Amino acid sequence: MLSKLIRAFLNYLIKGTLVVVPLAGAVFLIVWIVASVDSALNLTGLFLEDETGHPLYIPGIGILTVILFLVVAGIVFTNL
């Protein structure tokens, strides 16, 4: 009886691990890529400063820059 319970527990543990680990890895990878692109393409630090003179960082501006660039490129290449 106890060995059957332990076997079922280990079976569910392994199956849960096989589902959660790849899912967590994919979520981590997506968040890391978006954060990297956002911080690399965030141009607000070049022209916006706070009261102390430090560059102002606005989260999401880098991603919006990429989206805007893609839309403008689509408009230009559609009309030319």
mmCIF file of N, CA and C in Angstrom:
data_model
loop_
_atom_site.group_PDB
_atom_site.id
_atom_site.type_symbol
_atom_site.label_atom_id
_atom_site.label_comp_id
_atom_site.label_asym_id
_atom_site.label_seq_id
_atom_site.Cartn_x
_atom_site.Cartn_y
_atom_site.Cartn_z
ATOM 1 N N MET A 1 0.819 -1.192 0.000
ATOM 2 C CA MET A 1 0.000 0.000 0.000
ATOM 3 C C MET A 1 0.863 1.255 0.000
ATOM 4 N N LEU A 2 1.870 1.299 0.853
ATOM 5 C CA LEU A 2 2.727 2.469 0.945
ATOM 6 C C LEU A 2 3.605 2.612 -0.298
ATOM 7 N N SER A 3 4.098 1.482 -0.831
ATOM 8 C CA SER A 3 4.933 1.572 -2.028
ATOM 9 C C SER A 3 4.108 2.049 -3.235
ATOM 10 N N LYS A 4 2.833 1.692 -3.274
ATOM 11 C CA LYS A 4 1.959 2.165 -4.345
ATOM 12 C C LYS A 4 1.747 3.676 -4.228
ATOM 13 N N LEU A 5 1.624 4.165 -3.024
ATOM 14 C CA LEU A 5 1.454 5.592 -2.781
ATOM 15 C C LEU A 5 2.725 6.355 -3.143
ATOM 16 N N ILE A 6 3.881 5.825 -2.787
ATOM 17 C CA ILE A 6 5.154 6.461 -3.117
ATOM 18 C C ILE A 6 5.371 6.453 -4.623
ATOM 19 N N ARG A 7 5.029 5.339 -5.277
ATOM 20 C CA ARG A 7 5.176 5.242 -6.720
ATOM 21 C C ARG A 7 4.276 6.264 -7.422
ATOM 22 N N ALA A 8 3.042 6.434 -6.960
ATOM 23 C CA ALA A 8 2.128 7.423 -7.543
ATOM 24 C C ALA A 8 2.652 8.837 -7.296
ATOM 25 N N PHE A 9 3.185 9.077 -6.100
ATOM 26 C CA PHE A 9 3.748 10.388 -5.778
ATOM 27 C C PHE A 9 4.916 10.722 -6.701
ATOM 28 N N LEU A 10 5.840 9.794 -6.874
ATOM 29 C CA LEU A 10 6.986 10.014 -7.748
ATOM 30 C C LEU A 10 6.552 10.185 -9.204
ATOM 31 N N ASN A 11 5.543 9.434 -9.621
ATOM 32 C CA ASN A 11 5.028 9.546 -10.977
ATOM 33 C C ASN A 11 4.472 10.951 -11.226
ATOM 34 N N TYR A 12 3.666 11.453 -10.290
ATOM 35 C CA TYR A 12 3.120 12.805 -10.429
ATOM 36 C C TYR A 12 4.213 13.871 -10.329
ATOM 37 N N LEU A 13 5.205 13.629 -9.496
ATOM 38 C CA LEU A 13 6.313 14.563 -9.359
ATOM 39 C C LEU A 13 7.088 14.676 -10.665
ATOM 40 N N ILE A 14 7.380 13.570 -11.292
ATOM 41 C CA ILE A 14 8.125 13.574 -12.551
ATOM 42 C C ILE A 14 7.295 14.224 -13.654
ATOM 43 N N LYS A 15 6.021 13.875 -13.749
ATOM 44 C CA LYS A 15 5.164 14.468 -14.777
ATOM 45 C C LYS A 15 5.004 15.969 -14.570
ATOM 46 N N GLY A 16 4.848 16.386 -13.340
ATOM 47 C CA GLY A 16 4.747 17.811 -13.054
ATOM 48 C C GLY A 16 6.021 18.552 -13.408
ATOM 49 N N THR A 17 7.160 17.950 -13.125
ATOM 50 C CA THR A 17 8.443 18.548 -13.467
ATOM 51 C C THR A 17 8.603 18.661 -14.981
ATOM 52 N N LEU A 18 8.182 17.636 -15.707
ATOM 53 C CA LEU A 18 8.288 17.660 -17.165
ATOM 54 C C LEU A 18 7.380 18.712 -17.797
ATOM 55 N N VAL A 19 6.341 19.132 -17.103
ATOM 56 C CA VAL A 19 5.451 20.172 -17.616
ATOM 57 C C VAL A 19 5.924 21.558 -17.187
ATOM 58 N N VAL A 20 6.292 21.714 -15.924
ATOM 59 C CA VAL A 20 6.572 23.039 -15.369
ATOM 60 C C VAL A 20 7.939 23.571 -15.799
ATOM 61 N N VAL A 21 8.956 22.752 -15.850
ATOM 62 C CA VAL A 21 10.310 23.236 -16.157
ATOM 63 C C VAL A 21 10.397 23.830 -17.571
ATOM 64 N N PRO A 22 9.919 23.160 -18.625
ATOM 65 C CA PRO A 22 9.972 23.809 -19.943
ATOM 66 C C PRO A 22 9.100 25.056 -20.029
ATOM 67 N N LEU A 23 7.948 25.047 -19.374
ATOM 68 C CA LEU A 23 7.069 26.205 -19.382
ATOM 69 C C LEU A 23 7.731 27.387 -18.670
ATOM 70 N N ALA A 24 8.330 27.144 -17.528
ATOM 71 C CA ALA A 24 9.025 28.208 -16.796
ATOM 72 C C ALA A 24 10.228 28.703 -17.587
ATOM 73 N N GLY A 25 10.937 27.802 -18.252
ATOM 74 C CA GLY A 25 12.068 28.205 -19.074
ATOM 75 C C GLY A 25 11.639 29.088 -20.238
ATOM 76 N N ALA A 26 10.529 28.743 -20.876
ATOM 77 C CA ALA A 26 10.025 29.552 -21.987
ATOM 78 C C ALA A 26 9.595 30.929 -21.505
ATOM 79 N N VAL A 27 8.912 30.997 -20.381
ATOM 80 C CA VAL A 27 8.481 32.290 -19.837
ATOM 81 C C VAL A 27 9.701 33.128 -19.473
ATOM 82 N N PHE A 28 10.685 32.518 -18.833
ATOM 83 C CA PHE A 28 11.910 33.238 -18.481
ATOM 84 C C PHE A 28 12.613 33.765 -19.724
ATOM 85 N N LEU A 29 12.708 32.946 -20.759
ATOM 86 C CA LEU A 29 13.374 33.350 -21.986
ATOM 87 C C LEU A 29 12.645 34.505 -22.662
ATOM 88 N N ILE A 30 11.330 34.461 -22.703
ATOM 89 C CA ILE A 30 10.550 35.539 -23.312
ATOM 90 C C ILE A 30 10.722 36.836 -22.522
ATOM 91 N N VAL A 31 10.640 36.760 -21.200
ATOM 92 C CA VAL A 31 10.811 37.955 -20.367
ATOM 93 C C VAL A 31 12.218 38.516 -20.527
ATOM 94 N N TRP A 32 13.220 37.659 -20.589
ATOM 95 C CA TRP A 32 14.597 38.109 -20.738
ATOM 96 C C TRP A 32 14.810 38.786 -22.092
ATOM 97 N N ILE A 33 14.268 38.219 -23.165
ATOM 98 C CA ILE A 33 14.423 38.810 -24.496
ATOM 99 C C ILE A 33 13.735 40.164 -24.562
ATOM 100 N N VAL A 34 12.506 40.247 -24.059
ATOM 101 C CA VAL A 34 11.770 41.515 -24.087
ATOM 102 C C VAL A 34 12.490 42.572 -23.257
ATOM 103 N N ALA A 35 12.978 42.206 -22.076
ATOM 104 C CA ALA A 35 13.698 43.169 -21.229
ATOM 105 C C ALA A 35 14.998 43.605 -21.883
ATOM 106 N N SER A 36 15.693 42.692 -22.536
ATOM 107 C CA SER A 36 16.945 43.048 -23.202
ATOM 108 C C SER A 36 16.707 43.992 -24.373
ATOM 109 N N VAL A 37 15.699 43.683 -25.177
ATOM 110 C CA VAL A 37 15.384 44.551 -26.312
ATOM 111 C C VAL A 37 14.923 45.914 -25.818
ATOM 112 N N ASP A 38 14.104 45.918 -24.778
ATOM 113 C CA ASP A 38 13.602 47.182 -24.241
ATOM 114 C C ASP A 38 14.728 48.051 -23.699
ATOM 115 N N SER A 39 15.648 47.452 -22.958
ATOM 116 C CA SER A 39 16.735 48.258 -22.395
ATOM 117 C C SER A 39 17.732 48.677 -23.471
ATOM 118 N N ALA A 40 17.928 47.870 -24.496
ATOM 119 C CA ALA A 40 18.875 48.226 -25.550
ATOM 120 C C ALA A 40 18.328 49.318 -26.461
ATOM 121 N N LEU A 41 17.032 49.322 -26.685
ATOM 122 C CA LEU A 41 16.444 50.274 -27.631
ATOM 123 C C LEU A 41 15.673 51.399 -26.966
ATOM 124 N N ASN A 42 15.787 51.526 -25.666
ATOM 125 C CA ASN A 42 15.100 52.598 -24.964
ATOM 126 C C ASN A 42 15.889 53.884 -25.159
ATOM 127 N N LEU A 43 15.353 54.780 -25.943
ATOM 128 C CA LEU A 43 16.068 55.999 -26.315
ATOM 129 C C LEU A 43 15.763 57.185 -25.418
ATOM 130 N N THR A 44 14.956 56.991 -24.375
ATOM 131 C CA THR A 44 14.588 58.120 -23.526
ATOM 132 C C THR A 44 15.773 58.673 -22.755
ATOM 133 N N GLY A 45 16.775 57.866 -22.492
ATOM 134 C CA GLY A 45 17.948 58.340 -21.767
ATOM 135 C C GLY A 45 18.760 59.361 -22.539
ATOM 136 N N LEU A 46 18.572 59.419 -23.847
ATOM 137 C CA LEU A 46 19.326 60.367 -24.665
ATOM 138 C C LEU A 46 18.762 61.776 -24.606
ATOM 139 N N PHE A 47 17.456 61.896 -24.394
ATOM 140 C CA PHE A 47 16.856 63.229 -24.439
ATOM 141 C C PHE A 47 15.987 63.587 -23.247
ATOM 142 N N LEU A 48 15.802 62.689 -22.298
ATOM 143 C CA LEU A 48 15.031 62.992 -21.092
ATOM 144 C C LEU A 48 15.902 62.781 -19.858
ATOM 145 N N GLU A 49 15.852 63.738 -18.936
ATOM 146 C CA GLU A 49 16.599 63.637 -17.684
ATOM 147 C C GLU A 49 15.681 63.981 -16.526
ATOM 148 N N ASP A 50 15.979 63.410 -15.356
ATOM 149 C CA ASP A 50 15.205 63.760 -14.164
ATOM 150 C C ASP A 50 15.798 65.018 -13.528
ATOM 151 N N GLU A 51 15.329 65.356 -12.344
ATOM 152 C CA GLU A 51 15.755 66.586 -11.685
ATOM 153 C C GLU A 51 17.245 66.607 -11.355
ATOM 154 N N THR A 52 17.827 65.441 -11.128
ATOM 155 C CA THR A 52 19.239 65.378 -10.748
ATOM 156 C C THR A 52 20.166 65.268 -11.947
ATOM 157 N N GLY A 53 19.622 65.211 -13.155
ATOM 158 C CA GLY A 53 20.451 65.133 -14.349
ATOM 159 C C GLY A 53 20.733 63.734 -14.838
ATOM 160 N N HIS A 54 20.171 62.722 -14.159
ATOM 161 C CA HIS A 54 20.353 61.340 -14.598
ATOM 162 C C HIS A 54 19.395 61.029 -15.743
ATOM 163 N N PRO A 55 19.809 60.161 -16.667
ATOM 164 C CA PRO A 55 18.905 59.790 -17.763
ATOM 165 C C PRO A 55 17.624 59.155 -17.216
ATOM 166 N N LEU A 56 16.511 59.506 -17.802
ATOM 167 C CA LEU A 56 15.215 58.992 -17.373
ATOM 168 C C LEU A 56 14.905 57.721 -18.150
ATOM 169 N N TYR A 57 14.583 56.662 -17.432
ATOM 170 C CA TYR A 57 14.248 55.379 -18.058
ATOM 171 C C TYR A 57 12.753 55.150 -17.946
ATOM 172 N N ILE A 58 12.099 54.972 -19.070
ATOM 173 C CA ILE A 58 10.670 54.673 -19.095
ATOM 174 C C ILE A 58 10.515 53.256 -19.638
ATOM 175 N N PRO A 59 10.063 52.317 -18.819
ATOM 176 C CA PRO A 59 9.925 50.940 -19.283
ATOM 177 C C PRO A 59 8.917 50.832 -20.426
ATOM 178 N N GLY A 60 9.262 50.048 -21.437
ATOM 179 C CA GLY A 60 8.362 49.794 -22.545
ATOM 180 C C GLY A 60 8.608 50.654 -23.761
ATOM 181 N N ILE A 61 9.393 51.713 -23.625
ATOM 182 C CA ILE A 61 9.637 52.603 -24.756
ATOM 183 C C ILE A 61 10.463 51.893 -25.835
ATOM 184 N N GLY A 62 11.371 51.024 -25.447
ATOM 185 C CA GLY A 62 12.165 50.285 -26.433
ATOM 186 C C GLY A 62 11.303 49.375 -27.286
ATOM 187 N N ILE A 63 10.363 48.687 -26.657
ATOM 188 C CA ILE A 63 9.452 47.813 -27.402
ATOM 189 C C ILE A 63 8.548 48.653 -28.299
ATOM 190 N N LEU A 64 8.062 49.778 -27.798
ATOM 191 C CA LEU A 64 7.243 50.659 -28.629
ATOM 192 C C LEU A 64 8.044 51.214 -29.805
ATOM 193 N N THR A 65 9.331 51.466 -29.609
ATOM 194 C CA THR A 65 10.194 51.927 -30.694
ATOM 195 C C THR A 65 10.286 50.863 -31.785
ATOM 196 N N VAL A 66 10.455 49.616 -31.396
ATOM 197 C CA VAL A 66 10.529 48.520 -32.365
ATOM 198 C C VAL A 66 9.217 48.395 -33.125
ATOM 199 N N ILE A 67 8.089 48.436 -32.418
ATOM 200 C CA ILE A 67 6.783 48.322 -33.064
ATOM 201 C C ILE A 67 6.561 49.485 -34.028
ATOM 202 N N LEU A 68 6.885 50.692 -33.592
ATOM 203 C CA LEU A 68 6.730 51.861 -34.456
ATOM 204 C C LEU A 68 7.614 51.753 -35.695
ATOM 205 N N PHE A 69 8.848 51.312 -35.532
ATOM 206 C CA PHE A 69 9.755 51.131 -36.655
ATOM 207 C C PHE A 69 9.200 50.111 -37.647
ATOM 208 N N LEU A 70 8.663 49.004 -37.155
ATOM 209 C CA LEU A 70 8.107 47.973 -38.029
ATOM 210 C C LEU A 70 6.884 48.484 -38.781
ATOM 211 N N VAL A 71 6.033 49.254 -38.113
ATOM 212 C CA VAL A 71 4.846 49.810 -38.775
ATOM 213 C C VAL A 71 5.256 50.802 -39.858
ATOM 214 N N VAL A 72 6.210 51.677 -39.545
ATOM 215 C CA VAL A 72 6.673 52.650 -40.541
ATOM 216 C C VAL A 72 7.321 51.934 -41.726
ATOM 217 N N ALA A 73 8.115 50.909 -41.460
ATOM 218 C CA ALA A 73 8.733 50.145 -42.543
ATOM 219 C C ALA A 73 7.662 49.460 -43.397
ATOM 220 N N GLY A 74 6.618 48.945 -42.767
ATOM 221 C CA GLY A 74 5.523 48.337 -43.516
ATOM 222 C C GLY A 74 4.794 49.328 -44.379
ATOM 223 N N ILE A 75 4.566 50.532 -43.843
ATOM 224 C CA ILE A 75 3.898 51.581 -44.630
ATOM 225 C C ILE A 75 4.755 51.999 -45.813
ATOM 226 N N VAL A 76 6.049 52.209 -45.578
ATOM 227 C CA VAL A 76 6.948 52.647 -46.648
ATOM 228 C C VAL A 76 7.032 51.592 -47.745
ATOM 229 N N PHE A 77 7.242 50.335 -47.385
ATOM 230 C CA PHE A 77 7.418 49.304 -48.405
ATOM 231 C C PHE A 77 6.108 48.918 -49.073
ATOM 232 N N THR A 78 4.983 49.170 -48.441
ATOM 233 C CA THR A 78 3.701 48.919 -49.089
ATOM 234 C C THR A 78 3.415 49.975 -50.153
ATOM 235 N N ASN A 79 3.793 51.193 -49.894
ATOM 236 C CA ASN A 79 3.487 52.289 -50.810
ATOM 237 C C ASN A 79 4.566 52.552 -51.861
ATOM 238 N N LEU A 80 5.692 51.900 -51.777
ATOM 239 C CA LEU A 80 6.749 52.125 -52.781
ATOM 240 C C LEU A 80 6.842 50.992 -53.752
#
